[in-house]
mmCIF file of N, CA and C in Angstrom:
data_model
loop_
_atom_site.group_PDB
_atom_site.id
_atom_site.type_symbol
_atom_site.label_atom_id
_atom_site.label_comp_id
_atom_site.label_asym_id
_atom_site.label_seq_id
_atom_site.Cartn_x
_atom_site.Cartn_y
_atom_site.Cartn_z
ATOM 1 N N UNK A 1315 6.611 -3.445 4.940
ATOM 2 C CA UNK A 1315 7.801 -4.208 4.648
ATOM 3 C C UNK A 1315 7.979 -4.263 3.139
ATOM 4 N N UNK A 1316 9.183 -4.098 2.682
ATOM 5 C CA UNK A 1316 9.361 -4.126 1.236
ATOM 6 C C UNK A 1316 9.316 -5.565 0.735
ATOM 7 N N UNK A 1317 9.492 -5.741 -0.541
ATOM 8 C CA UNK A 1317 9.279 -7.022 -1.208
ATOM 9 C C UNK A 1317 10.141 -8.145 -0.645
ATOM 10 N N UNK A 1318 9.483 -9.097 -0.012
ATOM 11 C CA UNK A 1318 10.174 -10.268 0.516
ATOM 12 C C UNK A 1318 10.405 -11.254 -0.619
ATOM 13 N N UNK A 1319 11.452 -12.051 -0.499
ATOM 14 C CA UNK A 1319 11.733 -13.037 -1.537
ATOM 15 C C UNK A 1319 11.682 -14.444 -0.931
ATOM 16 N N UNK A 1320 11.453 -15.432 -1.780
ATOM 17 C CA UNK A 1320 11.318 -16.817 -1.338
ATOM 18 C C UNK A 1320 12.675 -17.392 -0.943
ATOM 19 N N UNK A 1321 12.630 -18.520 -0.247
ATOM 20 C CA UNK A 1321 13.859 -19.194 0.162
ATOM 21 C C UNK A 1321 14.738 -19.550 -1.009
ATOM 22 N N UNK A 1322 14.134 -20.010 -2.088
ATOM 23 C CA UNK A 1322 14.898 -20.358 -3.292
ATOM 24 C C UNK A 1322 15.576 -19.111 -3.873
ATOM 25 N N UNK A 1323 14.824 -17.999 -3.925
ATOM 26 C CA UNK A 1323 15.379 -16.746 -4.446
ATOM 27 C C UNK A 1323 16.501 -16.225 -3.552
ATOM 28 N N UNK A 1324 16.346 -16.432 -2.234
ATOM 29 C CA UNK A 1324 17.382 -16.004 -1.289
ATOM 30 C C UNK A 1324 18.683 -16.738 -1.574
ATOM 31 N N UNK A 1325 18.589 -18.066 -1.715
ATOM 32 C CA UNK A 1325 19.796 -18.867 -1.943
ATOM 33 C C UNK A 1325 20.478 -18.488 -3.257
ATOM 34 N N UNK A 1326 19.686 -18.277 -4.294
ATOM 35 C CA UNK A 1326 20.243 -17.900 -5.593
ATOM 36 C C UNK A 1326 20.888 -16.515 -5.531
ATOM 37 N N UNK A 1327 20.184 -15.557 -4.927
ATOM 38 C CA UNK A 1327 20.718 -14.197 -4.815
ATOM 39 C C UNK A 1327 21.998 -14.193 -3.988
ATOM 40 N N UNK A 1328 22.007 -14.939 -2.892
ATOM 41 C CA UNK A 1328 23.186 -15.012 -2.031
ATOM 42 C C UNK A 1328 24.362 -15.622 -2.786
ATOM 43 N N UNK A 1329 24.088 -16.694 -3.531
ATOM 44 C CA UNK A 1329 25.137 -17.350 -4.316
ATOM 45 C C UNK A 1329 25.692 -16.423 -5.391
ATOM 46 N N UNK A 1330 24.858 -15.530 -5.904
ATOM 47 C CA UNK A 1330 25.282 -14.580 -6.935
ATOM 48 C C UNK A 1330 25.901 -13.307 -6.354
ATOM 49 N N UNK A 1331 26.020 -13.250 -5.039
ATOM 50 C CA UNK A 1331 26.667 -12.104 -4.403
ATOM 51 C C UNK A 1331 25.799 -10.874 -4.267
ATOM 52 N N UNK A 1332 24.481 -11.025 -4.439
ATOM 53 C CA UNK A 1332 23.602 -9.868 -4.273
ATOM 54 C C UNK A 1332 23.462 -9.539 -2.792
ATOM 55 N N UNK A 1333 23.225 -8.277 -2.502
ATOM 56 C CA UNK A 1333 23.089 -7.849 -1.122
ATOM 57 C C UNK A 1333 21.704 -8.182 -0.611
ATOM 58 N N UNK A 1334 21.660 -8.850 0.532
ATOM 59 C CA UNK A 1334 20.410 -9.288 1.136
ATOM 60 C C UNK A 1334 20.270 -8.706 2.533
ATOM 61 N N UNK A 1335 19.034 -8.606 2.986
ATOM 62 C CA UNK A 1335 18.755 -8.173 4.344
ATOM 63 C C UNK A 1335 17.708 -9.105 4.947
ATOM 64 N N UNK A 1336 17.795 -9.308 6.247
ATOM 65 C CA UNK A 1336 16.753 -10.054 6.940
ATOM 66 C C UNK A 1336 16.144 -9.159 8.013
ATOM 67 N N UNK A 1337 14.898 -9.446 8.352
ATOM 68 C CA UNK A 1337 14.137 -8.607 9.269
ATOM 69 C C UNK A 1337 14.054 -9.243 10.643
ATOM 70 N N UNK A 1338 14.360 -8.469 11.663
ATOM 71 C CA UNK A 1338 14.212 -8.913 13.048
ATOM 72 C C UNK A 1338 12.949 -8.285 13.605
ATOM 73 N N UNK A 1339 11.944 -9.118 13.868
ATOM 74 C CA UNK A 1339 10.713 -8.591 14.470
ATOM 75 C C UNK A 1339 10.982 -8.056 15.867
ATOM 76 N N UNK A 1340 11.860 -8.751 16.595
ATOM 77 C CA UNK A 1340 12.199 -8.336 17.950
ATOM 78 C C UNK A 1340 12.710 -6.898 17.990
ATOM 79 N N UNK A 1341 13.595 -6.564 17.045
ATOM 80 C CA UNK A 1341 14.206 -5.234 17.010
ATOM 81 C C UNK A 1341 13.525 -4.293 16.022
ATOM 82 N N UNK A 1342 12.588 -4.825 15.229
ATOM 83 C CA UNK A 1342 11.879 -4.048 14.211
ATOM 84 C C UNK A 1342 12.870 -3.325 13.293
ATOM 85 N N UNK A 1343 13.827 -4.116 12.768
ATOM 86 C CA UNK A 1343 14.896 -3.530 11.972
ATOM 87 C C UNK A 1343 15.409 -4.547 10.956
ATOM 88 N N UNK A 1344 15.889 -4.032 9.812
ATOM 89 C CA UNK A 1344 16.517 -4.869 8.779
ATOM 90 C C UNK A 1344 18.012 -4.915 9.033
ATOM 91 N N UNK A 1345 18.616 -6.109 8.823
ATOM 92 C CA UNK A 1345 20.053 -6.298 9.000
ATOM 93 C C UNK A 1345 20.640 -6.924 7.747
ATOM 94 N N UNK A 1346 21.898 -6.577 7.440
ATOM 95 C CA UNK A 1346 22.589 -7.167 6.307
ATOM 96 C C UNK A 1346 22.838 -8.643 6.533
ATOM 97 N N UNK A 1347 22.713 -9.413 5.488
ATOM 98 C CA UNK A 1347 22.887 -10.854 5.578
ATOM 99 C C UNK A 1347 24.186 -11.325 4.933
ATOM 100 N N UNK A 1348 24.748 -10.560 4.037
ATOM 101 C CA UNK A 1348 25.889 -11.029 3.249
ATOM 102 C C UNK A 1348 27.160 -11.234 4.057
ATOM 103 N N UNK A 1349 27.271 -10.601 5.206
ATOM 104 C CA UNK A 1349 28.477 -10.751 6.004
ATOM 105 C C UNK A 1349 28.498 -12.063 6.787
ATOM 106 N N UNK A 1350 27.352 -12.718 6.897
ATOM 107 C CA UNK A 1350 27.239 -13.960 7.649
ATOM 108 C C UNK A 1350 27.094 -15.139 6.700
ATOM 109 N N UNK A 1351 27.605 -16.297 7.083
ATOM 110 C CA UNK A 1351 27.375 -17.479 6.247
ATOM 111 C C UNK A 1351 25.879 -17.762 6.149
ATOM 112 N N UNK A 1352 25.452 -18.255 5.018
ATOM 113 C CA UNK A 1352 24.034 -18.504 4.805
ATOM 114 C C UNK A 1352 23.591 -19.722 5.617
ATOM 115 N N UNK A 1353 22.725 -19.484 6.602
ATOM 116 C CA UNK A 1353 22.179 -20.569 7.424
ATOM 117 C C UNK A 1353 20.704 -20.281 7.657
ATOM 118 N N UNK A 1354 19.827 -21.015 6.982
ATOM 119 C CA UNK A 1354 18.402 -20.734 7.055
ATOM 120 C C UNK A 1354 17.816 -20.986 8.431
ATOM 121 N N UNK A 1355 18.489 -21.785 9.280
ATOM 122 C CA UNK A 1355 17.942 -22.050 10.604
ATOM 123 C C UNK A 1355 18.230 -20.925 11.599
ATOM 124 N N UNK A 1356 19.041 -19.939 11.215
ATOM 125 C CA UNK A 1356 19.381 -18.844 12.107
ATOM 126 C C UNK A 1356 18.315 -17.754 12.098
ATOM 127 N N UNK A 1357 17.608 -17.594 11.016
ATOM 128 C CA UNK A 1357 16.601 -16.541 10.915
ATOM 129 C C UNK A 1357 15.397 -17.061 10.152
ATOM 130 N N UNK A 1358 14.312 -16.314 10.231
ATOM 131 C CA UNK A 1358 13.068 -16.679 9.551
ATOM 132 C C UNK A 1358 13.222 -16.364 8.067
ATOM 133 N N UNK A 1359 13.363 -17.396 7.258
ATOM 134 C CA UNK A 1359 13.646 -17.238 5.829
ATOM 135 C C UNK A 1359 12.555 -16.449 5.116
ATOM 136 N N UNK A 1360 11.379 -16.381 5.685
ATOM 137 C CA UNK A 1360 10.280 -15.647 5.042
ATOM 138 C C UNK A 1360 10.443 -14.139 5.159
ATOM 139 N N UNK A 1361 11.403 -13.690 5.927
ATOM 140 C CA UNK A 1361 11.592 -12.255 6.120
ATOM 141 C C UNK A 1361 12.940 -11.809 5.578
ATOM 142 N N UNK A 1362 13.192 -12.112 4.324
ATOM 143 C CA UNK A 1362 14.437 -11.730 3.662
ATOM 144 C C UNK A 1362 14.091 -10.967 2.392
ATOM 145 N N UNK A 1363 14.890 -9.971 2.087
ATOM 146 C CA UNK A 1363 14.685 -9.174 0.875
ATOM 147 C C UNK A 1363 16.028 -8.826 0.268
ATOM 148 N N UNK A 1364 15.989 -8.433 -0.997
ATOM 149 C CA UNK A 1364 17.170 -7.826 -1.610
ATOM 150 C C UNK A 1364 17.319 -6.444 -0.987
ATOM 151 N N UNK A 1365 18.525 -6.052 -0.723
ATOM 152 C CA UNK A 1365 18.749 -4.730 -0.148
ATOM 153 C C UNK A 1365 18.229 -3.682 -1.127
ATOM 154 N N UNK A 1366 17.402 -2.746 -0.651
ATOM 155 C CA UNK A 1366 16.870 -1.721 -1.547
ATOM 156 C C UNK A 1366 17.982 -0.933 -2.222
ATOM 157 N N UNK A 1367 17.749 -0.629 -3.455
ATOM 158 C CA UNK A 1367 18.754 0.111 -4.220
ATOM 159 C C UNK A 1367 18.323 1.550 -4.462
ATOM 160 N N UNK A 1368 17.369 1.998 -3.681
ATOM 161 C CA UNK A 1368 16.936 3.389 -3.761
ATOM 162 C C UNK A 1368 16.846 3.954 -2.349
ATOM 163 N N UNK A 1369 16.848 5.274 -2.281
ATOM 164 C CA UNK A 1369 16.658 5.978 -1.022
ATOM 165 C C UNK A 1369 15.649 7.093 -1.263
ATOM 166 N N UNK A 1370 15.134 7.645 -0.204
ATOM 167 C CA UNK A 1370 14.207 8.769 -0.311
ATOM 168 C C UNK A 1370 14.942 10.054 0.061
ATOM 169 N N UNK A 1371 14.760 11.074 -0.757
ATOM 170 C CA UNK A 1371 15.205 12.428 -0.419
ATOM 171 C C UNK A 1371 13.940 13.261 -0.424
ATOM 172 N N UNK A 1372 13.525 13.666 0.758
ATOM 173 C CA UNK A 1372 12.219 14.307 0.866
ATOM 174 C C UNK A 1372 11.169 13.293 0.468
ATOM 175 N N UNK A 1373 10.365 13.635 -0.529
ATOM 176 C CA UNK A 1373 9.333 12.716 -1.004
ATOM 177 C C UNK A 1373 9.689 12.105 -2.362
ATOM 178 N N UNK A 1374 10.973 12.173 -2.730
ATOM 179 C CA UNK A 1374 11.422 11.670 -4.025
ATOM 180 C C UNK A 1374 12.323 10.452 -3.822
ATOM 181 N N UNK A 1375 12.011 9.377 -4.535
ATOM 182 C CA UNK A 1375 12.847 8.180 -4.489
ATOM 183 C C UNK A 1375 13.960 8.317 -5.526
ATOM 184 N N UNK A 1376 15.191 8.103 -5.086
ATOM 185 C CA UNK A 1376 16.349 8.240 -5.970
ATOM 186 C C UNK A 1376 17.246 7.011 -5.833
ATOM 187 N N UNK A 1377 18.139 6.794 -6.801
ATOM 188 C CA UNK A 1377 19.079 5.675 -6.687
ATOM 189 C C UNK A 1377 19.935 5.810 -5.426
ATOM 190 N N UNK A 1378 20.167 4.688 -4.786
ATOM 191 C CA UNK A 1378 21.013 4.675 -3.594
ATOM 192 C C UNK A 1378 22.474 4.863 -4.004
ATOM 193 N N UNK A 1379 23.260 5.496 -3.154
ATOM 194 C CA UNK A 1379 24.691 5.599 -3.449
ATOM 195 C C UNK A 1379 25.354 4.235 -3.356
ATOM 196 N N UNK A 1380 26.550 4.124 -3.890
ATOM 197 C CA UNK A 1380 27.310 2.886 -3.804
ATOM 198 C C UNK A 1380 28.675 3.194 -3.215
ATOM 199 N N UNK A 1381 29.428 2.168 -2.914
ATOM 200 C CA UNK A 1381 30.773 2.317 -2.350
ATOM 201 C C UNK A 1381 31.806 2.098 -3.446
ATOM 202 N N UNK A 1382 32.355 3.178 -4.007
ATOM 203 C CA UNK A 1382 33.372 3.004 -5.050
ATOM 204 C C UNK A 1382 34.678 2.485 -4.463
ATOM 205 N N UNK A 1383 35.486 1.944 -5.338
ATOM 206 C CA UNK A 1383 36.807 1.438 -4.963
ATOM 207 C C UNK A 1383 37.873 2.221 -5.742
ATOM 208 N N UNK A 1384 39.102 2.096 -5.311
ATOM 209 C CA UNK A 1384 40.187 2.747 -6.032
ATOM 210 C C UNK A 1384 40.153 2.311 -7.491
ATOM 211 N N UNK A 1385 40.313 3.268 -8.392
ATOM 212 C CA UNK A 1385 40.288 2.988 -9.820
ATOM 213 C C UNK A 1385 38.921 3.192 -10.458
ATOM 214 N N UNK A 1386 37.887 3.453 -9.648
ATOM 215 C CA UNK A 1386 36.541 3.678 -10.186
ATOM 216 C C UNK A 1386 36.338 5.139 -10.574
ATOM 217 N N UNK A 1387 35.528 5.339 -11.594
ATOM 218 C CA UNK A 1387 34.982 6.657 -11.908
ATOM 219 C C UNK A 1387 33.587 6.689 -11.320
ATOM 220 N N UNK A 1388 33.186 7.828 -10.755
ATOM 221 C CA UNK A 1388 31.855 7.940 -10.170
ATOM 222 C C UNK A 1388 31.465 9.414 -10.099
ATOM 223 N N UNK A 1389 30.233 9.664 -9.716
ATOM 224 C CA UNK A 1389 29.704 11.025 -9.631
ATOM 225 C C UNK A 1389 29.360 11.351 -8.192
ATOM 226 N N UNK A 1390 29.605 12.608 -7.818
ATOM 227 C CA UNK A 1390 29.321 13.065 -6.455
ATOM 228 C C UNK A 1390 28.646 14.433 -6.493
ATOM 229 N N UNK A 1391 27.986 14.755 -5.401
ATOM 230 C CA UNK A 1391 27.406 16.088 -5.229
ATOM 231 C C UNK A 1391 28.563 17.076 -5.125
ATOM 232 N N UNK A 1392 28.453 18.180 -5.864
ATOM 233 C CA UNK A 1392 29.518 19.180 -5.893
ATOM 234 C C UNK A 1392 28.847 20.548 -5.981
ATOM 235 N N UNK A 1393 28.519 21.153 -4.838
ATOM 236 C CA UNK A 1393 27.697 22.367 -4.803
ATOM 237 C C UNK A 1393 28.214 23.553 -5.605
ATOM 238 N N UNK A 1394 29.518 23.677 -5.799
ATOM 239 C CA UNK A 1394 30.033 24.837 -6.520
ATOM 240 C C UNK A 1394 29.967 24.678 -8.029
ATOM 241 N N UNK A 1395 29.576 23.504 -8.482
ATOM 242 C CA UNK A 1395 29.414 23.264 -9.916
ATOM 243 C C UNK A 1395 28.040 23.745 -10.359
ATOM 244 N N UNK A 1396 27.953 24.270 -11.557
ATOM 245 C CA UNK A 1396 26.672 24.720 -12.104
ATOM 246 C C UNK A 1396 25.658 23.579 -12.106
ATOM 247 N N UNK A 1397 26.093 22.364 -12.403
ATOM 248 C CA UNK A 1397 25.191 21.213 -12.455
ATOM 249 C C UNK A 1397 24.857 20.680 -11.069
ATOM 250 N N UNK A 1398 25.698 20.972 -10.070
ATOM 251 C CA UNK A 1398 25.496 20.449 -8.729
ATOM 252 C C UNK A 1398 26.212 19.135 -8.486
ATOM 253 N N UNK A 1399 26.931 18.651 -9.491
ATOM 254 C CA UNK A 1399 27.658 17.393 -9.360
ATOM 255 C C UNK A 1399 28.895 17.422 -10.242
ATOM 256 N N UNK A 1400 29.773 16.440 -10.016
ATOM 257 C CA UNK A 1400 30.962 16.303 -10.848
ATOM 258 C C UNK A 1400 31.376 14.833 -10.909
ATOM 259 N N UNK A 1401 32.166 14.512 -11.918
ATOM 260 C CA UNK A 1401 32.702 13.165 -12.042
ATOM 261 C C UNK A 1401 34.063 13.117 -11.353
ATOM 262 N N UNK A 1402 34.333 12.008 -10.695
ATOM 263 C CA UNK A 1402 35.572 11.848 -9.934
ATOM 264 C C UNK A 1402 36.215 10.514 -10.300
ATOM 265 N N UNK A 1403 37.531 10.508 -10.291
ATOM 266 C CA UNK A 1403 38.288 9.265 -10.432
ATOM 267 C C UNK A 1403 38.940 8.986 -9.088
ATOM 268 N N UNK A 1404 38.729 7.802 -8.552
ATOM 269 C CA UNK A 1404 39.282 7.435 -7.250
ATOM 270 C C UNK A 1404 40.726 6.977 -7.414
ATOM 271 N N UNK A 1405 41.640 7.905 -7.258
ATOM 272 C CA UNK A 1405 43.059 7.585 -7.409
ATOM 273 C C UNK A 1405 43.589 6.773 -6.243
ATOM 274 N N UNK A 1406 43.132 7.114 -5.034
ATOM 275 C CA UNK A 1406 43.643 6.465 -3.829
ATOM 276 C C UNK A 1406 42.599 6.548 -2.719
ATOM 277 N N UNK A 1407 42.892 5.972 -1.570
ATOM 278 C CA UNK A 1407 41.938 5.931 -0.461
ATOM 279 C C UNK A 1407 41.606 7.330 0.057
ATOM 280 N N UNK A 1408 42.591 8.201 0.126
ATOM 281 C CA UNK A 1408 42.351 9.569 0.610
ATOM 282 C C UNK A 1408 41.378 10.289 -0.332
ATOM 283 N N UNK A 1409 41.566 10.108 -1.623
ATOM 284 C CA UNK A 1409 40.684 10.677 -2.633
ATOM 285 C C UNK A 1409 39.249 10.156 -2.442
ATOM 286 N N UNK A 1410 39.125 8.859 -2.206
ATOM 287 C CA UNK A 1410 37.805 8.255 -1.972
ATOM 288 C C UNK A 1410 37.132 8.863 -0.754
ATOM 289 N N UNK A 1411 37.851 8.937 0.337
ATOM 290 C CA UNK A 1411 37.288 9.466 1.577
ATOM 291 C C UNK A 1411 36.854 10.920 1.417
ATOM 292 N N UNK A 1412 37.624 11.693 0.706
ATOM 293 C CA UNK A 1412 37.321 13.111 0.502
ATOM 294 C C UNK A 1412 36.051 13.310 -0.316
ATOM 295 N N UNK A 1413 35.925 12.582 -1.410
ATOM 296 C CA UNK A 1413 34.833 12.833 -2.332
ATOM 297 C C UNK A 1413 33.539 12.080 -2.035
ATOM 298 N N UNK A 1414 33.591 11.063 -1.207
ATOM 299 C CA UNK A 1414 32.374 10.264 -0.997
ATOM 300 C C UNK A 1414 31.663 10.564 0.318
ATOM 301 N N UNK A 1415 31.943 11.685 0.927
ATOM 302 C CA UNK A 1415 31.323 12.039 2.212
ATOM 303 C C UNK A 1415 29.799 12.077 2.133
ATOM 304 N N UNK A 1416 29.263 12.475 1.002
ATOM 305 C CA UNK A 1416 27.817 12.586 0.857
ATOM 306 C C UNK A 1416 27.263 11.553 -0.118
ATOM 307 N N UNK A 1417 28.053 10.547 -0.429
ATOM 308 C CA UNK A 1417 27.615 9.483 -1.319
ATOM 309 C C UNK A 1417 28.289 9.569 -2.671
ATOM 310 N N UNK A 1418 28.170 8.478 -3.415
ATOM 311 C CA UNK A 1418 28.731 8.381 -4.765
ATOM 312 C C UNK A 1418 27.749 7.588 -5.612
ATOM 313 N N UNK A 1419 27.610 7.995 -6.875
ATOM 314 C CA UNK A 1419 26.686 7.322 -7.785
ATOM 315 C C UNK A 1419 27.437 6.900 -9.031
ATOM 316 N N UNK A 1420 26.996 5.782 -9.611
ATOM 317 C CA UNK A 1420 27.698 5.170 -10.736
ATOM 318 C C UNK A 1420 27.564 5.937 -12.042
ATOM 319 N N UNK A 1421 26.388 6.536 -12.274
ATOM 320 C CA UNK A 1421 26.137 7.156 -13.579
ATOM 321 C C UNK A 1421 25.711 8.611 -13.435
ATOM 322 N N UNK A 1422 25.876 9.326 -14.524
ATOM 323 C CA UNK A 1422 25.448 10.724 -14.545
ATOM 324 C C UNK A 1422 23.930 10.819 -14.391
ATOM 325 N N UNK A 1423 23.195 9.896 -14.974
ATOM 326 C CA UNK A 1423 21.732 9.896 -14.835
ATOM 327 C C UNK A 1423 21.323 9.755 -13.370
ATOM 328 N N UNK A 1424 22.002 8.890 -12.626
ATOM 329 C CA UNK A 1424 21.672 8.713 -11.212
ATOM 330 C C UNK A 1424 21.934 9.991 -10.418
ATOM 331 N N UNK A 1425 23.088 10.615 -10.617
ATOM 332 C CA UNK A 1425 23.407 11.815 -9.841
ATOM 333 C C UNK A 1425 22.486 12.971 -10.226
ATOM 334 N N UNK A 1426 22.041 13.026 -11.477
ATOM 335 C CA UNK A 1426 21.079 14.066 -11.874
ATOM 336 C C UNK A 1426 19.784 13.942 -11.080
ATOM 337 N N UNK A 1427 19.328 12.703 -10.879
ATOM 338 C CA UNK A 1427 18.112 12.475 -10.096
ATOM 339 C C UNK A 1427 18.302 12.933 -8.647
ATOM 340 N N UNK A 1428 19.473 12.636 -8.096
ATOM 341 C CA UNK A 1428 19.777 13.010 -6.712
ATOM 342 C C UNK A 1428 19.805 14.532 -6.575
ATOM 343 N N UNK A 1429 20.502 15.197 -7.466
ATOM 344 C CA UNK A 1429 20.603 16.662 -7.415
ATOM 345 C C UNK A 1429 19.227 17.308 -7.600
ATOM 346 N N UNK A 1430 18.428 16.785 -8.503
ATOM 347 C CA UNK A 1430 17.076 17.328 -8.710
ATOM 348 C C UNK A 1430 16.239 17.178 -7.441
ATOM 349 N N UNK A 1431 16.350 16.044 -6.778
ATOM 350 C CA UNK A 1431 15.596 15.827 -5.540
ATOM 351 C C UNK A 1431 16.067 16.778 -4.444
ATOM 352 N N UNK A 1432 17.381 16.985 -4.329
ATOM 353 C CA UNK A 1432 17.903 17.908 -3.327
ATOM 354 C C UNK A 1432 17.465 19.344 -3.617
ATOM 355 N N UNK A 1433 17.500 19.731 -4.887
ATOM 356 C CA UNK A 1433 17.053 21.084 -5.244
ATOM 357 C C UNK A 1433 15.584 21.275 -4.898
ATOM 358 N N UNK A 1434 14.775 20.272 -5.175
ATOM 359 C CA UNK A 1434 13.343 20.334 -4.854
ATOM 360 C C UNK A 1434 13.147 20.469 -3.342
ATOM 361 N N UNK A 1435 13.887 19.668 -2.591
ATOM 362 C CA UNK A 1435 13.776 19.696 -1.133
ATOM 363 C C UNK A 1435 14.179 21.053 -0.574
ATOM 364 N N UNK A 1436 15.330 21.568 -1.000
ATOM 365 C CA UNK A 1436 15.801 22.837 -0.454
ATOM 366 C C UNK A 1436 14.988 24.019 -0.949
ATOM 367 N N UNK A 1437 14.503 23.980 -2.156
ATOM 368 C CA UNK A 1437 13.635 25.040 -2.660
ATOM 369 C C UNK A 1437 12.362 25.090 -1.831
ATOM 370 N N UNK A 1438 11.819 23.925 -1.510
ATOM 371 C CA UNK A 1438 10.618 23.849 -0.680
ATOM 372 C C UNK A 1438 10.858 24.395 0.714
ATOM 373 N N UNK A 1439 12.029 24.108 1.290
ATOM 374 C CA UNK A 1439 12.353 24.621 2.618
ATOM 375 C C UNK A 1439 12.454 26.142 2.618
ATOM 376 N N UNK A 1440 13.054 26.709 1.562
ATOM 377 C CA UNK A 1440 13.163 28.171 1.498
ATOM 378 C C UNK A 1440 11.790 28.813 1.380
ATOM 379 N N UNK A 1441 10.909 28.204 0.573
ATOM 380 C CA UNK A 1441 9.566 28.751 0.436
ATOM 381 C C UNK A 1441 8.790 28.691 1.743
ATOM 382 N N UNK A 1442 8.971 27.621 2.523
ATOM 383 C CA UNK A 1442 8.306 27.512 3.815
ATOM 384 C C UNK A 1442 8.830 28.557 4.776
ATOM 385 N N UNK A 1443 10.140 28.817 4.774
ATOM 386 C CA UNK A 1443 10.722 29.827 5.659
ATOM 387 C C UNK A 1443 10.237 31.212 5.288
ATOM 388 N N UNK A 1444 10.101 31.500 4.007
ATOM 389 C CA UNK A 1444 9.648 32.810 3.551
ATOM 390 C C UNK A 1444 8.187 33.045 3.880
ATOM 391 N N UNK A 1445 7.415 31.991 4.094
ATOM 392 C CA UNK A 1445 5.989 32.130 4.383
ATOM 393 C C UNK A 1445 5.766 32.594 5.811
ATOM 394 N N UNK A 1446 6.774 32.456 6.674
ATOM 395 C CA UNK A 1446 6.613 32.857 8.096
ATOM 396 C C UNK A 1446 6.667 34.343 8.274
#
């Protein structure tokens, strides 16, 4: 289980609009908490965490994608680019839907980490296939 936070930290994080998750032992799964009103008697307060802001690609931990809104600049995976990514401006909802199919990252540094992890993963897969 990732880093659990105290009841006091939960209330402060929730009040500040941070994304929280609670753990259901019954279902062995984490669920988002921010969509529900904060009620400590509904769940076991000892099993709450800040939503992780990283994901794993293969064996590499990278920044998690975010959900951009219209008017945001962000970076996306773009296979035909030499760098493997490009910067996008979200002009409208159709633009957002088109460019965020595989995720969106806030900074160029974040997308570089993602592209490097994907290159490592796919390079490893090709080497394994060639070994057969």
